Amino acid sequence: MNHNPQAWGRPRDDVYGAYNSQYLPQHHGGPSAHPTTHTQSPIVTGTSVIAIKYSTGVVIAADNLASYGSLARFTDVKRLKPFNRKAVVGFGGDVSDMQYLDRLLSSLDVQENYSHNNDDPEDTKALMSAKNLHTYLAKVMYKRRSDFNPLWNSLLICGLDEKNKPFLATADLLGTTYSAPTLATGFGAHLAQPLLRKAVPDEEASQKLDKETAVEVVRECMKVLFYRDARSMNEYSIAVVDEKGVELKEKEKLENQSWAFADQIRGYGTQTV
Amino acid sequence: MTSIGTGYDLSNSVFSPDGRNFQVEYAVKAVENGGTAIGIRCKDGVVLALEKLVSSKLLKKDANKRIATVDRHVGVVHSGLLPDGRHFVSRSRDEASSWRSTYKAPIPVSSLANRMGAYVQAYTLYSSVRPFGITAIVGGYDAETEVDVDGAVGSGPKSGSGGKSKGVKEGGPYLYMIEPSGLYWGYYGAATGKGRQSAKSELEKLKLDPKDGDCISLEEGVKEAARIIYVAHEDSKDKDFELEMTWISAVSGPTKGRHEEVPKELREEAERLAKKSLEGEDEDEEGKMEE
């Protein structure tokens, strides 16, 4: 057996001769031995983003950590980006791709403001809604995955749609999109989503939910995520989007933590059952 | 213009024997027919104002805005041939966005004026093109607060060298005017178009030099700008016009560092005061005559 994984599944050199790389893209200084490759894995990453719709708006949260593998590398990274007073984007996944998207959105915002004044509260028709923004970002993500050069993120786009109703949807590195009254990316999809769903099982329940409860549920989820997600931290950002605009807090601390459950955990570390 | 008709005015980029470029001078003439445009650099921001002459009664009121946003913090008003102005604005936007993609930061107003000056000047050099038939006033606010590069995450190291000198004040309000020749200067107050002479003499009366102390505030600037447009309109009173005004303040000010339209209430108030001050002048004159 050939122990070089790169050779697995390829025609054997001793039978067919060396691989002809002649047709591969021409790089500077001649033909390359390998095909062009793009990002195969993220480097510096952000963990979960969670969000919930309530009667008149949306609450979204993400912690302020950017990890380098398992190393907690950057501890003041803001992963919630307000686009305008109607939309906020939460970024999970690769941080450099998040920066690219942030610049893309910033140039989009400049273009949106060429012809009209978006900050004028009376001029709401021309303002790009969260729904428009989600459509745009989903197309960007899908285009990049179709180029085999994905942006390694999972995004939550939340805010208000063109009728000023709460809007929440996701787009990921494959260009997959879906919408639900509660959403969570990454580890949060396993750890926080069940808790969010307990508070808001369906669309009807979200229309009855008030802002205070929504914020409380999200804060509770951030705490659970910190307890159980090893790539998370205790400082996080939380944003509320409703008709009054975006209210973003970027230096929230987890309160009333209780690690009483910790000594019940078996199977890790030094203890022997 | 004694040497007009001697053949030196037929092609762009050709000097006359006494060292003039006639095509550029004719372009200036095109500007002199446009509605008056002014810019005022105040203590805490810039105001741009335009006397938009209504060319047809069929045009919707307050639509078809003429003062353009180039980047978040920069606005352009121009006077002269409107399509030339459109192209100028379009090029300015390209410059501003390419600056952002290169330096990950907003373009300083001085750099934008410099690049656009060079661009306009290039249109005086070739026989295949004609000079810009506009004079543009570029106003903007370079942020004084420390701004992150676009797309920055986190705040970087809290100690150690950051390459910044403490206590050095940077940024502020800036105003430039670019002429068809490509010539541009920075101004405290700039005026162009049909009513520029009377607008300039009004601008000269304002306290605009920040070194002299009590330089006028942005809100005063808005009111003065409206008044000056009304004064400049006096000579062509028979024609209808609309007043268009935009402003740019510091991040701490009313527009949060952005180039925006002056809010309707404030503009209407400024217009009311402007009309009142003109009526006041008329009464004074009438009073003098009676004496």
Coordinates of C-alpha atoms in Angstrom, one line a residue:
Chain A
M1 CA 0.0 0.0 0.0
N2 CA 1.1 3.5 -0.7
H3 CA 1.4 5.4 2.6
N4 CA 1.2 8.8 0.9
P5 CA -2.4 10.0 1.3
Q6 CA -2.0 12.4 -1.6
A7 CA -1.5 9.4 -3.9
W8 CA -4.7 7.6 -2.8
G9 CA -7.3 7.3 -5.4
R10 CA -4.9 8.4 -8.2
P11 CA -3.6 6.4 -11.1
R12 CA -0.5 4.5 -10.1
D13 CA 2.7 6.1 -11.4
D14 CA 4.3 2.7 -12.0
V15 CA 1.4 1.6 -14.2
Y16 CA 0.4 4.9 -15.9
G17 CA 3.5 7.0 -15.7
A18 CA 3.9 10.3 -13.8
Y19 CA 0.9 12.6 -13.6
N20 CA 0.8 15.1 -16.4
S21 CA 0.4 18.5 -14.8
Q22 CA 0.8 20.3 -18.1
Y23 CA -2.9 21.3 -18.3
L24 CA -3.0 22.7 -14.7
P25 CA -3.3 26.5 -14.3
Q26 CA -0.1 28.3 -15.3
H27 CA 1.4 30.1 -12.4
H28 CA 4.1 32.6 -12.5
G29 CA 7.2 30.9 -13.8
G30 CA 5.7 27.9 -15.5
P31 CA 3.3 25.0 -14.9
S32 CA 2.6 24.0 -11.3
A33 CA 2.7 20.5 -10.0
H34 CA -0.6 21.0 -8.2
P35 CA -4.0 22.3 -9.1
T36 CA -5.0 25.7 -7.7
T37 CA -6.3 25.3 -4.2
H38 CA -8.3 27.7 -2.0
T39 CA -9.1 27.8 1.6
Q40 CA -9.5 24.3 2.8
S41 CA -10.1 25.1 6.5
P42 CA -10.6 28.2 8.6
I43 CA -7.6 29.5 10.7
V44 CA -8.8 32.0 13.3
T45 CA -12.4 31.3 14.2
G46 CA -15.3 32.6 16.1
T47 CA -17.7 30.2 17.7
S48 CA -21.6 30.2 17.9
V49 CA -23.9 33.1 17.1
I50 CA -27.5 32.8 18.5
A51 CA -30.6 34.8 17.8
I52 CA -34.3 34.9 18.6
K53 CA -37.3 36.7 17.2
Y54 CA -39.8 38.4 19.5
S55 CA -43.0 40.3 19.0
T56 CA -41.5 43.5 17.6
G57 CA -37.8 42.7 16.9
V58 CA -34.8 40.4 17.2
V59 CA -32.2 39.7 19.8
I60 CA -28.8 38.4 18.6
A61 CA -25.6 37.6 20.5
A62 CA -22.1 36.2 20.0
D63 CA -19.1 36.1 22.3
N64 CA -16.0 38.3 21.8
L65 CA -13.5 35.5 21.2
A66 CA -11.4 34.6 18.2
S67 CA -9.7 31.3 18.6
Y68 CA -6.6 30.0 16.9
G69 CA -7.4 26.3 17.0
S70 CA -8.0 25.7 20.6
L71 CA -5.9 28.7 21.7
A72 CA -8.1 31.7 22.9
R73 CA -6.1 34.1 20.7
F74 CA -8.0 37.4 20.5
T75 CA -10.4 38.3 23.3
D76 CA -11.9 41.6 22.1
V77 CA -13.2 40.6 18.7
K78 CA -16.6 42.1 17.9
R79 CA -18.6 39.6 15.8
L80 CA -21.9 41.5 15.5
K81 CA -21.9 44.1 12.8
P82 CA -24.7 46.5 12.4
F83 CA -25.4 47.2 8.7
N84 CA -27.9 50.0 9.1
R85 CA -30.6 50.8 11.6
K86 CA -32.7 47.8 10.4
A87 CA -30.1 45.0 10.1
V88 CA -27.4 43.3 12.0
V89 CA -25.1 40.5 10.9
G90 CA -23.6 38.0 13.3
F91 CA -20.5 36.1 12.1
G92 CA -19.3 32.7 13.1
G93 CA -16.4 30.9 11.5
D94 CA -13.2 32.3 9.9
V95 CA -12.4 35.8 11.2
S96 CA -10.4 37.0 8.1
D97 CA -13.4 36.1 5.9
M98 CA -15.6 38.0 8.4
Q99 CA -13.3 41.0 7.8
Y100 CA -13.6 40.6 4.1
L101 CA -17.4 40.5 4.4
D102 CA -17.4 43.5 6.8
R103 CA -15.5 45.6 4.2
L104 CA -17.9 44.3 1.5
L105 CA -20.9 45.4 3.5
S106 CA -19.3 48.7 4.3
S107 CA -18.8 49.5 0.6
L108 CA -22.3 48.3 -0.1
D109 CA -23.5 50.8 2.6
V110 CA -21.5 53.6 1.0
Q111 CA -23.2 52.8 -2.4
E112 CA -26.6 52.6 -0.8
N113 CA -26.1 56.1 0.6
Y114 CA -25.1 57.7 -2.8
S115 CA -28.6 58.6 -3.8
H116 CA -30.6 58.9 -0.6
N117 CA -30.2 59.5 3.1
N118 CA -30.6 56.2 4.9
D119 CA -30.4 57.7 8.4
D120 CA -33.5 59.7 7.9
P121 CA -36.2 57.8 9.8
E122 CA -38.9 59.1 7.4
D123 CA -37.2 57.7 4.4
T124 CA -37.7 54.0 5.1
K125 CA -38.8 52.7 1.7
A126 CA -35.4 53.1 0.2
L127 CA -33.6 51.6 3.2
M128 CA -32.1 48.1 2.7
S129 CA -33.9 45.7 5.0
A130 CA -32.5 42.7 6.8
K131 CA -34.3 40.5 4.2
N132 CA -32.6 42.3 1.3
L133 CA -29.3 42.0 3.1
H134 CA -29.8 38.2 3.7
T135 CA -30.6 37.7 0.0
Y136 CA -27.4 39.6 -1.0
L137 CA -25.1 37.7 1.5
A138 CA -26.6 34.3 0.6
K139 CA -25.8 35.0 -3.1
V140 CA -22.2 36.1 -2.1
M141 CA -21.7 32.9 -0.1
Y142 CA -23.2 30.7 -2.8
K143 CA -21.1 32.3 -5.5
R144 CA -17.9 31.7 -3.6
R145 CA -18.7 28.1 -2.8
S146 CA -19.5 27.6 -6.6
D147 CA -16.0 29.0 -7.3
F148 CA -14.7 26.3 -4.9
N149 CA -13.4 29.2 -2.8
P150 CA -15.9 29.5 0.0
L151 CA -16.0 32.2 2.7
W152 CA -15.7 30.0 5.8
N153 CA -18.5 31.5 7.8
S154 CA -21.9 30.8 9.1
L155 CA -23.9 34.0 9.3
L156 CA -27.1 35.1 11.1
I157 CA -28.8 38.0 9.5
C158 CA -31.4 39.6 11.6
G159 CA -33.5 42.8 11.9
L160 CA -36.6 44.0 10.2
D161 CA -38.0 43.2 6.8
E162 CA -39.5 45.8 4.4
K163 CA -42.8 45.7 6.3
N164 CA -40.9 46.3 9.6
K165 CA -41.7 42.8 10.8
P166 CA -38.9 40.9 12.7
F167 CA -36.6 38.9 10.3
L168 CA -34.1 36.2 11.1
A169 CA -32.3 33.9 8.7
T170 CA -29.0 32.2 8.1
A171 CA -26.5 31.7 5.3
D172 CA -23.4 29.5 5.5
L173 CA -20.2 28.7 3.6
L174 CA -22.2 26.4 1.2
G175 CA -24.7 29.0 0.4
T176 CA -27.4 27.2 2.3
T177 CA -30.1 29.4 3.7
Y178 CA -33.0 28.9 6.0
S179 CA -35.1 30.9 8.4
A180 CA -36.7 30.1 11.8
P181 CA -37.9 32.0 14.9
T182 CA -34.8 30.9 16.7
L183 CA -31.4 30.2 15.1
A184 CA -27.9 29.3 16.3
T185 CA -24.7 28.6 14.4
G186 CA -21.9 26.2 15.2
F187 CA -21.9 24.6 18.6
G188 CA -24.9 26.7 19.5
A189 CA -27.0 24.7 17.1
H190 CA -26.6 21.8 19.4
L191 CA -26.3 23.5 22.8
A192 CA -28.4 26.7 22.6
Q193 CA -31.0 25.9 19.9
P194 CA -33.0 23.4 22.2
L195 CA -33.1 26.0 24.9
L196 CA -34.2 28.7 22.5
R197 CA -36.9 26.4 21.1
K198 CA -38.1 25.7 24.6
A199 CA -38.8 29.4 24.9
V200 CA -40.1 29.8 21.4
P201 CA -41.3 26.6 19.8
D202 CA -42.9 28.2 16.8
E203 CA -43.6 31.4 14.9
E204 CA -46.8 32.0 16.9
A205 CA -44.9 31.9 20.2
S206 CA -42.3 34.3 18.9
Q207 CA -45.0 36.9 18.1
K208 CA -46.1 36.7 21.8
L209 CA -42.6 36.9 23.2
D210 CA -41.7 40.3 24.7
K211 CA -38.3 41.9 24.5
E212 CA -37.2 41.4 28.1
T213 CA -37.9 37.7 28.0
A214 CA -36.1 37.4 24.7
V215 CA -33.0 39.1 26.0
E216 CA -33.1 36.9 29.2
V217 CA -33.3 33.7 27.1
V218 CA -30.4 34.7 25.0
R219 CA -28.3 35.7 28.0
E220 CA -29.1 32.3 29.6
C221 CA -28.0 30.6 26.4
M222 CA -24.7 32.5 26.3
K223 CA -24.1 31.2 29.7
V224 CA -24.8 27.6 28.8
L225 CA -22.5 28.0 25.8
F226 CA -19.7 29.2 28.0
Y227 CA -20.2 26.3 30.3
R228 CA -20.0 23.6 27.6
D229 CA -18.3 25.1 24.5
A230 CA -14.5 25.0 25.0
R231 CA -14.0 27.7 22.3
S232 CA -16.1 30.3 24.0
M233 CA -15.5 33.1 26.6
N234 CA -17.4 35.0 29.2
E235 CA -17.5 38.3 27.5
Y236 CA -20.0 38.8 24.6
S237 CA -21.9 41.2 22.4
I238 CA -25.6 41.4 22.3
A239 CA -27.8 43.5 20.0
V240 CA -31.5 44.2 19.9
V241 CA -33.0 45.4 16.6
D242 CA -36.5 46.8 16.5
E243 CA -38.3 49.8 15.0
K244 CA -36.3 52.1 17.3
G245 CA -33.1 51.0 15.6
V246 CA -30.1 48.9 16.7
E247 CA -29.1 48.8 20.3
L248 CA -25.7 47.1 20.5
K249 CA -23.7 46.3 23.6
E250 CA -20.2 44.9 23.0
K251 CA -18.8 44.4 26.5
E252 CA -21.4 42.2 28.3
K253 CA -20.1 39.9 31.0
L254 CA -21.8 36.6 32.0
E255 CA -23.5 37.0 35.4
N256 CA -24.5 34.5 38.1
Q257 CA -22.5 31.6 36.8
S258 CA -22.9 28.4 38.7
W259 CA -20.3 25.7 38.1
A260 CA -22.0 23.3 40.6
F261 CA -22.7 20.9 37.8
A262 CA -19.0 20.6 37.1
D263 CA -18.1 18.0 39.7
Q264 CA -20.9 15.8 38.4
I265 CA -19.1 15.4 35.1
R266 CA -17.4 12.1 34.6
G267 CA -15.2 10.8 31.8
Y268 CA -12.8 13.7 31.3
G269 CA -9.6 14.7 33.1
T270 CA -7.9 12.9 35.9
Q271 CA -10.8 11.3 37.8
T272 CA -11.3 7.6 37.4
V273 CA -15.1 7.2 37.5
Chain B
M1 CA -9.8 88.7 -25.5
T2 CA -7.9 90.2 -28.4
S3 CA -6.6 87.0 -29.7
I4 CA -10.0 85.3 -30.0
G5 CA -10.7 84.3 -33.6
T6 CA -7.0 83.9 -34.4
G7 CA -7.4 80.1 -34.6
Y8 CA -5.8 79.3 -31.2
D9 CA -9.1 78.6 -29.6
L10 CA -10.2 75.7 -31.9
S11 CA -8.3 72.8 -30.4
N12 CA -7.9 71.8 -26.8
S13 CA -4.4 71.8 -25.3
V14 CA -3.1 74.4 -27.7
F15 CA -1.5 77.5 -26.3
S16 CA -2.1 80.9 -27.9
P17 CA 1.1 83.0 -28.4
D18 CA 0.3 85.0 -25.3
G19 CA 0.2 81.8 -23.2
R20 CA -3.5 81.1 -22.8
N21 CA -5.6 78.0 -23.3
F22 CA -8.8 79.2 -24.8
Q23 CA -10.8 76.0 -24.6
V24 CA -10.3 76.1 -20.8
E25 CA -11.5 79.7 -20.7
Y26 CA -14.6 78.8 -22.6
A27 CA -15.2 76.0 -20.1
V28 CA -15.1 78.6 -17.4
K29 CA -17.8 80.5 -19.3
A30 CA -20.0 77.4 -19.2
V31 CA -19.6 77.4 -15.4
E32 CA -20.5 81.1 -15.2
N33 CA -24.0 80.3 -16.5
G34 CA -24.8 77.6 -13.9
G35 CA -26.8 78.1 -10.8
T36 CA -24.8 79.4 -7.8
A37 CA -23.1 76.8 -5.7
I38 CA -21.4 77.6 -2.4
G39 CA -19.5 75.8 0.4
I40 CA -18.7 77.1 3.9
R41 CA -16.1 75.6 6.1
C42 CA -17.3 76.2 9.7
K43 CA -15.7 75.5 13.0
D44 CA -17.4 72.1 13.4
G45 CA -18.3 71.1 9.9
V46 CA -18.9 72.0 6.3
V47 CA -22.1 73.2 4.5
L48 CA -22.7 72.8 0.8
A49 CA -25.6 74.8 -0.8
L50 CA -26.9 75.1 -4.3
E51 CA -29.3 77.4 -6.1
K52 CA -31.0 74.7 -8.3
L53 CA -32.6 76.6 -11.2
V54 CA -35.9 74.9 -12.1
S55 CA -35.7 74.2 -15.8
S56 CA -39.3 73.0 -16.2
K57 CA -42.5 73.2 -14.2
L58 CA -43.0 69.5 -15.0
L59 CA -40.1 68.5 -12.8
K60 CA -41.0 67.1 -9.4
K61 CA -40.2 69.4 -6.6
D62 CA -37.3 68.4 -4.3
A63 CA -36.5 65.4 -6.6
N64 CA -33.5 65.2 -8.8
K65 CA -30.9 66.0 -6.2
R66 CA -27.8 67.7 -7.4
I67 CA -25.5 67.6 -4.4
A68 CA -23.9 64.2 -4.5
T69 CA -22.4 62.0 -1.8
V70 CA -19.0 60.6 -2.8
D71 CA -18.2 58.7 0.3
R72 CA -19.7 58.6 3.8
H73 CA -17.8 61.8 4.8
V74 CA -17.6 63.7 1.5
G75 CA -20.0 65.6 -0.6
V76 CA -19.7 67.4 -4.0
V77 CA -21.7 70.3 -5.4
H78 CA -21.0 71.6 -8.8
S79 CA -22.0 74.3 -11.2
G80 CA -21.9 74.2 -15.0
L81 CA -22.7 71.5 -17.4
L82 CA -24.7 68.9 -15.5
P83 CA -23.5 65.8 -17.3
D84 CA -19.9 66.8 -16.8
G85 CA -20.8 67.1 -13.1
R86 CA -22.2 63.6 -13.1
H87 CA -19.1 62.2 -14.6
F88 CA -17.0 64.2 -12.1
V89 CA -19.0 62.7 -9.2
S90 CA -18.8 59.2 -10.7
R91 CA -15.0 59.5 -10.9
S92 CA -14.8 60.9 -7.4
R93 CA -16.8 57.9 -6.1
D94 CA -14.4 55.5 -7.9
E95 CA -11.4 57.3 -6.3
A96 CA -12.9 57.2 -2.9
S97 CA -13.8 53.5 -3.1
S98 CA -10.4 52.5 -4.6
W99 CA -8.7 54.4 -1.7
R100 CA -10.8 52.4 0.7
S101 CA -9.8 49.1 -0.9
T102 CA -6.1 50.0 -0.9
Y103 CA -5.8 51.7 2.5
K104 CA -8.8 50.2 4.4
A105 CA -9.7 53.7 5.5
P106 CA -11.7 56.7 4.3
I107 CA -10.0 59.0 1.8
P108 CA -8.8 62.3 3.3
V109 CA -10.6 65.2 1.6
S110 CA -7.3 66.7 0.6
S111 CA -6.3 63.5 -1.2
L112 CA -9.6 63.4 -3.0
A113 CA -9.2 67.0 -4.1
N114 CA -5.7 66.3 -5.3
R115 CA -6.7 63.3 -7.4
M116 CA -9.7 65.0 -8.9
G117 CA -7.6 68.1 -9.6
A118 CA -5.2 65.9 -11.5
Y119 CA -8.1 64.2 -13.3
V120 CA -9.7 67.4 -14.4
Q121 CA -6.3 68.8 -15.5
A122 CA -5.7 65.8 -17.7
Y123 CA -8.8 67.0 -19.7
T124 CA -6.9 70.1 -20.8
L125 CA -4.0 68.2 -22.3
Y126 CA -5.4 66.3 -25.2
S127 CA -7.0 67.3 -28.5
S128 CA -9.3 64.3 -28.3
V129 CA -11.2 65.6 -25.3
R130 CA -12.6 68.9 -24.0
P131 CA -12.2 70.4 -20.5
F132 CA -14.8 69.8 -17.8
G133 CA -17.5 72.4 -18.1
I134 CA -17.9 72.5 -14.3
T135 CA -16.4 74.0 -11.2
A136 CA -16.8 71.5 -8.3
I137 CA -16.9 72.3 -4.6
V138 CA -15.7 69.3 -2.5
G139 CA -16.5 69.3 1.2
G140 CA -15.8 66.7 3.8
Y141 CA -14.8 65.9 7.3
D142 CA -11.8 63.8 8.1
A143 CA -12.4 62.0 11.4
E144 CA -10.5 63.4 14.4
T145 CA -11.3 60.4 16.5
E146 CA -8.9 57.5 16.1
V147 CA -10.6 55.3 13.5
D148 CA -10.0 51.6 13.0
V149 CA -9.1 50.4 9.6
D150 CA -12.2 49.2 7.8
G151 CA -13.1 45.7 8.9
A152 CA -10.9 45.8 11.9
V153 CA -11.7 43.4 14.7
G154 CA -10.6 44.0 18.3
S155 CA -8.5 46.9 19.5
G156 CA -5.0 45.6 19.2
P157 CA -2.3 45.6 22.0
K158 CA -3.1 47.8 25.0
S159 CA 0.5 48.5 25.7
G160 CA 3.7 49.0 23.8
S161 CA 4.3 51.1 20.7
G162 CA 1.4 51.8 18.4
G163 CA 3.2 54.3 16.2
K164 CA 0.8 57.1 17.2
S165 CA 1.9 60.5 18.7
K166 CA -0.3 61.4 21.6
G167 CA -2.0 64.8 21.8
V168 CA -1.6 65.5 18.0
K169 CA -4.9 66.6 16.6
E170 CA -5.7 65.4 13.1
G171 CA -8.7 65.7 10.8
G172 CA -11.4 68.3 10.8
P173 CA -13.6 70.0 8.2
Y174 CA -12.2 70.6 4.8
L175 CA -13.4 72.5 1.7
Y176 CA -11.8 72.5 -1.8
M177 CA -12.9 74.0 -5.1
I178 CA -11.7 72.5 -8.4
E179 CA -11.9 74.6 -11.6
P180 CA -12.0 73.5 -15.3
S181 CA -8.3 74.1 -15.6
G182 CA -7.7 71.5 -12.8
L183 CA -6.6 74.3 -10.5
Y184 CA -7.8 73.7 -6.9
W185 CA -7.3 75.4 -3.6
G186 CA -8.6 74.8 -0.1
Y187 CA -11.1 77.5 1.0
Y188 CA -12.8 78.8 4.1
G189 CA -15.7 79.7 1.8
A190 CA -16.1 78.9 -1.9
A191 CA -18.6 80.1 -4.5
T192 CA -19.1 79.4 -8.1
G193 CA -21.8 79.8 -10.8
K194 CA -23.9 82.7 -11.9
G195 CA -24.2 84.5 -8.6
R196 CA -20.6 83.9 -7.4
Q197 CA -19.6 87.6 -7.2
S198 CA -22.3 88.6 -4.7
A199 CA -21.9 85.2 -2.9
K200 CA -18.2 85.8 -2.5
S201 CA -18.6 89.2 -1.1
E202 CA -21.1 87.8 1.4
L203 CA -18.8 85.0 2.3
E204 CA -16.0 87.5 2.9
K205 CA -18.1 89.1 5.6
L206 CA -18.4 85.9 7.6
K207 CA -15.9 84.9 10.3
L208 CA -14.5 81.7 8.9
D209 CA -10.8 81.8 9.9
P210 CA -10.5 79.4 12.9
K211 CA -7.3 81.3 14.0
D212 CA -9.3 84.5 14.6
G213 CA -11.3 82.9 17.4
D214 CA -15.1 83.0 17.1
C215 CA -15.4 81.1 13.7
I216 CA -19.0 80.4 12.9
S217 CA -20.7 77.2 14.0
L218 CA -22.2 74.7 11.6
E219 CA -25.8 75.7 12.4
E220 CA -24.9 79.4 11.8
G221 CA -23.2 78.2 8.6
V222 CA -26.4 76.5 7.4
K223 CA -28.4 79.8 7.9
E224 CA -25.7 81.9 6.3
A225 CA -25.5 79.5 3.3
A226 CA -29.3 79.7 2.8
R227 CA -29.1 83.5 3.0
I228 CA -26.2 83.8 0.6
I229 CA -28.0 81.6 -2.0
Y230 CA -31.0 83.9 -1.7
V231 CA -28.8 87.0 -2.0
A232 CA -27.0 85.5 -5.0
H233 CA -30.4 84.8 -6.6
E234 CA -31.4 88.5 -6.5
D235 CA -29.9 89.2 -9.9
S236 CA -32.0 86.5 -11.7
K237 CA -35.1 87.0 -9.6
D238 CA -37.5 86.1 -12.5
K239 CA -36.4 82.5 -12.5
D240 CA -37.7 79.9 -10.0
F241 CA -35.2 78.0 -7.9
E242 CA -35.0 75.4 -5.2
L243 CA -32.5 75.6 -2.4
E244 CA -30.5 72.4 -1.9
M245 CA -28.3 72.1 1.2
T246 CA -26.2 69.3 2.7
W247 CA -23.8 69.3 5.7
I248 CA -21.1 67.2 7.3
S249 CA -20.2 67.5 10.9
A250 CA -17.7 65.8 13.2
V251 CA -18.5 62.3 14.6
S252 CA -19.7 64.0 17.7
G253 CA -21.9 66.4 15.7
P254 CA -25.4 66.2 14.3
T255 CA -24.5 64.1 11.2
K256 CA -22.0 61.9 13.0
G257 CA -19.3 62.5 10.5
R258 CA -21.5 61.7 7.5
H259 CA -22.5 63.8 4.5
E260 CA -26.2 64.3 4.7
E261 CA -29.0 66.5 3.6
V262 CA -29.8 69.3 6.0
P263 CA -33.0 68.2 7.8
K264 CA -36.2 69.7 6.4
E265 CA -37.1 71.7 9.5
L266 CA -33.7 73.3 9.7
R267 CA -33.6 74.1 6.0
E268 CA -37.1 75.6 6.1
E269 CA -36.1 77.7 9.1
A270 CA -33.0 78.9 7.3
E271 CA -35.0 79.8 4.2
R272 CA -37.5 81.7 6.3
L273 CA -34.7 83.7 7.9
A274 CA -33.1 84.2 4.5
K275 CA -36.3 85.6 3.0
K276 CA -36.8 87.8 6.1
S277 CA -33.3 89.3 5.9
L278 CA -33.9 90.1 2.2
E279 CA -37.2 91.8 2.9
G280 CA -35.5 93.7 5.7
E281 CA -33.0 95.0 3.2
D282 CA -35.7 96.1 0.8
E283 CA -37.5 97.9 3.6
D284 CA -34.3 99.7 4.7
E285 CA -33.7 100.8 1.1
E286 CA -37.3 102.0 0.8
G287 CA -36.9 103.8 4.1
K288 CA -33.8 105.6 2.9
M289 CA -35.5 106.7 -0.2
E290 CA -38.3 108.2 1.7
E291 CA -35.8 110.2 3.8

